[in-house]
Amino acid sequence: MGRDQERVVRELVDAHGQTYAEEAGIALKDTPQPLYRLLVLAHLLSARIRGSVAVATARALQEAGLNDPRRMAGADWQERVDALGRGGYRRYDERTATQLGEAAELLTERWGGDLRRLREEAGGEVGEVRRLLQEFPGVGPTGADIFLREAQRVWPEAAPYLDRKALQGAERLSLPQDPDRLLDLAGETEPAVLAAALVRASVDKDVAEDTLDRVG
């Protein structure tokens, strides 16, 4: 059984191990702009909308030049609405446009536009980082989890971060729902990559079925 589970994890990661930041074209680094773009992506992904739409919308905001908090806050509300619409994020566009503007203002005023300062305020305590992230309008527990799942790649104190959604993916694949056991099965796979692959299995049954088909 252990070898079969290792193979399931290997096939899952090989086929579906792209992080959401990578899919959105974010070259994640521990610097202000990529971290801000990740925050926006986490906000978009946390809504009840397809992940592909959220990723496309993150790209549309980038193409519109809304890639740092000062530009986001300084943009007209309609400019934000239009960029969201180009990404296909129409169901929530007006509310989200307002939230993105307010969140950008908060980040600029409280943390100088730099999420690393939020991290410093939290003293590296992951639970406190998660709490502070939820102070941004539109970023609830789900959005904070998404951010930390991806940010663990550059904020090592957050790793390993396998949240409830990732563990739901493990359950769908009949894998252990214990983070330590999953990490053992994943070998040298980065926790952020493992988390993204498990989440993809959780939200898309085709991913899980494809993985199990590959194992045979």
Short mmCIF file of C-alpha atoms in Angstrom, two decimals:
data_model
loop_
_atom_site.label_atom_id
_atom_site.label_comp_id
_atom_site.label_asym_id
_atom_site.label_seq_id
_atom_site.Cartn_x
_atom_site.Cartn_y
_atom_site.Cartn_z
CA MET A 1 0.00 0.00 0.00
CA GLY A 2 2.82 2.41 0.86
CA ARG A 3 4.45 2.01 -2.54
CA ASP A 4 1.09 2.46 -4.26
CA GLN A 5 0.50 5.67 -2.32
CA GLU A 6 3.95 6.94 -3.19
CA ARG A 7 3.18 6.32 -6.84
CA VAL A 8 -0.17 8.14 -6.56
CA VAL A 9 1.61 11.17 -5.12
CA ARG A 10 4.34 11.01 -7.76
CA GLU A 11 1.84 10.80 -10.63
CA LEU A 12 -0.25 13.60 -9.14
CA VAL A 13 2.70 15.93 -8.72
CA ASP A 14 4.20 15.11 -12.12
CA ALA A 15 0.96 15.85 -13.97
CA HIS A 16 -0.68 18.49 -11.78
CA GLY A 17 2.03 19.98 -9.58
CA GLN A 18 2.02 23.50 -11.00
CA THR A 19 1.42 26.08 -8.29
CA TYR A 20 -1.32 28.62 -8.85
CA ALA A 21 1.24 31.43 -8.74
CA GLU A 22 3.13 29.78 -11.59
CA GLU A 23 -0.09 29.37 -13.56
CA ALA A 24 -0.81 33.07 -13.09
CA GLY A 25 2.65 34.03 -14.32
CA ILE A 26 3.92 35.14 -10.91
CA ALA A 27 7.63 34.48 -10.43
CA LEU A 28 7.29 34.23 -6.68
CA LYS A 29 10.05 35.89 -4.66
CA ASP A 30 10.24 37.37 -1.19
CA THR A 31 9.90 40.88 -2.61
CA PRO A 32 6.96 43.31 -2.47
CA GLN A 33 5.46 43.06 -5.96
CA PRO A 34 5.29 39.25 -6.34
CA LEU A 35 3.91 38.92 -2.81
CA TYR A 36 1.26 41.52 -3.56
CA ARG A 37 0.29 39.79 -6.79
CA LEU A 38 -0.02 36.55 -4.82
CA LEU A 39 -2.31 38.29 -2.32
CA VAL A 40 -4.55 39.45 -5.18
CA LEU A 41 -4.55 35.95 -6.67
CA ALA A 42 -5.50 34.43 -3.31
CA HIS A 43 -8.34 36.95 -3.05
CA LEU A 44 -9.62 36.01 -6.50
CA LEU A 45 -9.27 32.25 -5.94
CA SER A 46 -11.18 32.36 -2.67
CA ALA A 47 -14.47 33.24 -4.36
CA ARG A 48 -16.91 30.60 -5.60
CA ILE A 49 -15.56 30.74 -9.12
CA ARG A 50 -13.47 28.44 -11.30
CA GLY A 51 -9.77 28.53 -10.59
CA SER A 52 -8.99 29.06 -14.27
CA VAL A 53 -11.11 32.23 -14.27
CA ALA A 54 -9.38 33.55 -11.15
CA VAL A 55 -5.96 32.89 -12.72
CA ALA A 56 -6.97 34.55 -15.99
CA THR A 57 -8.24 37.54 -14.03
CA ALA A 58 -4.99 37.85 -12.09
CA ARG A 59 -3.21 37.97 -15.45
CA ALA A 60 -5.65 40.61 -16.73
CA LEU A 61 -4.98 42.82 -13.70
CA GLN A 62 -1.25 42.47 -14.34
CA GLU A 63 -1.70 43.38 -18.01
CA ALA A 64 -3.66 46.46 -16.91
CA GLY A 65 -0.66 47.55 -14.85
CA LEU A 66 -2.41 46.94 -11.53
CA ASN A 67 0.51 44.96 -10.16
CA ASP A 68 1.36 46.87 -7.00
CA PRO A 69 -0.81 48.34 -4.23
CA ARG A 70 -0.20 51.96 -5.11
CA ARG A 71 -1.30 51.45 -8.71
CA MET A 72 -4.27 49.37 -7.60
CA ALA A 73 -5.39 51.98 -5.08
CA GLY A 74 -4.79 54.82 -7.54
CA ALA A 75 -6.79 53.24 -10.36
CA ASP A 76 -10.36 54.31 -11.05
CA TRP A 77 -12.97 51.88 -9.72
CA GLN A 78 -14.22 51.39 -13.29
CA GLU A 79 -10.70 50.58 -14.44
CA ARG A 80 -10.56 47.78 -11.89
CA VAL A 81 -14.04 46.56 -12.89
CA ASP A 82 -13.03 46.50 -16.56
CA ALA A 83 -9.86 44.51 -15.87
CA LEU A 84 -11.80 42.01 -13.79
CA GLY A 85 -14.32 41.66 -16.59
CA ARG A 86 -11.60 41.00 -19.16
CA GLY A 87 -10.47 38.11 -17.01
CA GLY A 88 -14.00 36.70 -16.90
CA TYR A 89 -14.57 37.64 -13.25
CA ARG A 90 -17.95 39.20 -13.94
CA ARG A 91 -20.13 37.72 -11.24
CA TYR A 92 -18.18 39.47 -8.46
CA ASP A 93 -16.56 42.29 -10.42
CA GLU A 94 -18.10 45.35 -8.76
CA ARG A 95 -17.69 44.16 -5.16
CA THR A 96 -14.21 42.82 -5.86
CA ALA A 97 -13.13 46.06 -7.52
CA THR A 98 -14.05 47.91 -4.34
CA GLN A 99 -12.34 45.35 -2.10
CA LEU A 100 -9.12 45.40 -4.14
CA GLY A 101 -8.95 49.17 -3.85
CA GLU A 102 -9.57 49.11 -0.10
CA ALA A 103 -7.09 46.29 0.47
CA ALA A 104 -4.41 48.13 -1.52
CA GLU A 105 -4.97 51.24 0.56
CA LEU A 106 -4.68 49.25 3.79
CA LEU A 107 -1.48 47.57 2.66
CA THR A 108 0.02 50.89 1.63
CA GLU A 109 -0.97 52.79 4.76
CA ARG A 110 -0.27 50.13 7.39
CA TRP A 111 2.63 48.16 5.92
CA GLY A 112 4.13 50.53 3.36
CA GLY A 113 2.91 48.36 0.49
CA ASP A 114 5.17 45.51 1.63
CA LEU A 115 3.73 42.24 2.90
CA ARG A 116 7.10 41.42 4.43
CA ARG A 117 6.30 44.06 7.04
CA LEU A 118 3.08 42.21 7.86
CA ARG A 119 5.21 39.09 8.29
CA GLU A 120 7.55 41.00 10.60
CA GLU A 121 4.63 42.32 12.64
CA ALA A 122 3.49 38.73 13.11
CA GLY A 123 6.94 37.80 14.39
CA GLY A 124 7.06 34.89 11.98
CA GLU A 125 4.12 33.26 13.75
CA VAL A 126 2.08 31.61 11.00
CA GLY A 127 -1.20 31.78 12.89
CA GLU A 128 -0.74 35.52 13.36
CA VAL A 129 0.17 35.99 9.69
CA ARG A 130 -3.05 34.15 8.82
CA ARG A 131 -5.03 36.43 11.13
CA LEU A 132 -3.49 39.62 9.76
CA LEU A 133 -4.13 38.57 6.16
CA GLN A 134 -7.82 38.39 6.97
CA GLU A 135 -7.82 42.10 7.76
CA PHE A 136 -7.72 42.75 4.02
CA PRO A 137 -11.23 43.24 2.61
CA GLY A 138 -12.26 40.15 0.66
CA VAL A 139 -9.61 37.90 2.21
CA GLY A 140 -11.19 35.49 4.67
CA PRO A 141 -9.87 32.22 6.09
CA THR A 142 -9.93 30.58 2.66
CA GLY A 143 -7.98 33.39 1.03
CA ALA A 144 -5.43 33.41 3.85
CA ASP A 145 -4.94 29.65 3.45
CA ILE A 146 -4.44 30.01 -0.30
CA PHE A 147 -1.84 32.74 0.24
CA LEU A 148 0.08 30.69 2.81
CA ARG A 149 -0.05 27.50 0.74
CA GLU A 150 1.76 29.34 -2.03
CA ALA A 151 3.90 31.69 0.08
CA GLN A 152 5.48 28.77 1.97
CA ARG A 153 7.77 28.54 -1.04
CA VAL A 154 9.48 31.80 -0.01
CA TRP A 155 8.41 32.03 3.65
CA PRO A 156 9.91 28.79 5.01
CA GLU A 157 8.46 29.25 8.49
CA ALA A 158 5.02 28.62 6.95
CA ALA A 159 6.06 25.22 5.59
CA PRO A 160 4.71 22.66 5.53
CA TYR A 161 1.29 24.24 4.99
CA LEU A 162 -1.27 21.63 3.97
CA ASP A 163 -4.66 23.07 4.80
CA ARG A 164 -8.14 21.53 4.84
CA LYS A 165 -8.59 21.90 1.07
CA ALA A 166 -5.32 20.09 0.37
CA LEU A 167 -6.26 17.29 2.76
CA GLN A 168 -9.62 16.95 0.99
CA GLY A 169 -7.63 16.22 -2.16
CA ALA A 170 -5.69 13.55 -0.30
CA GLU A 171 -8.97 11.99 0.84
CA ARG A 172 -10.28 11.90 -2.73
CA LEU A 173 -7.16 10.01 -3.76
CA SER A 174 -7.38 7.60 -0.79
CA LEU A 175 -4.16 9.02 0.59
CA PRO A 176 -3.41 9.64 4.27
CA GLN A 177 -4.86 12.88 5.61
CA ASP A 178 -1.93 13.39 7.94
CA PRO A 179 0.41 16.16 6.67
CA ASP A 180 3.56 14.46 7.94
CA ARG A 181 2.68 11.20 6.21
CA LEU A 182 1.88 13.02 2.97
CA LEU A 183 5.22 14.79 3.08
CA ASP A 184 6.96 11.46 3.59
CA LEU A 185 5.19 10.04 0.56
CA ALA A 186 6.13 13.10 -1.50
CA GLY A 187 9.85 12.70 -0.87
CA GLU A 188 11.76 15.76 -2.07
CA THR A 189 8.70 17.49 -3.55
CA GLU A 190 8.34 21.03 -2.26
CA PRO A 191 5.41 21.42 0.16
CA ALA A 192 3.96 24.25 -1.96
CA VAL A 193 3.94 22.02 -5.04
CA LEU A 194 2.41 19.11 -3.14
CA ALA A 195 -0.25 21.40 -1.67
CA ALA A 196 -1.18 22.82 -5.08
CA ALA A 197 -1.44 19.35 -6.62
CA LEU A 198 -3.64 18.09 -3.78
CA VAL A 199 -5.88 21.15 -4.04
CA ARG A 200 -6.28 20.58 -7.77
CA ALA A 201 -7.42 17.02 -6.99
CA SER A 202 -9.83 18.41 -4.42
CA VAL A 203 -11.52 20.94 -6.68
CA ASP A 204 -11.48 18.93 -9.93
CA LYS A 205 -12.53 15.28 -9.91
CA ASP A 206 -10.98 14.87 -13.37
CA VAL A 207 -7.55 15.54 -11.84
CA ALA A 208 -8.11 12.82 -9.27
CA GLU A 209 -9.45 10.36 -11.86
CA ASP A 210 -6.57 11.09 -14.24
CA THR A 211 -4.06 10.47 -11.45
CA LEU A 212 -5.62 7.18 -10.42
CA ASP A 213 -5.85 6.09 -14.07
CA ARG A 214 -2.12 6.73 -14.44
CA VAL A 215 -1.41 4.49 -11.48
CA GLY A 216 -3.66 1.79 -12.93
#
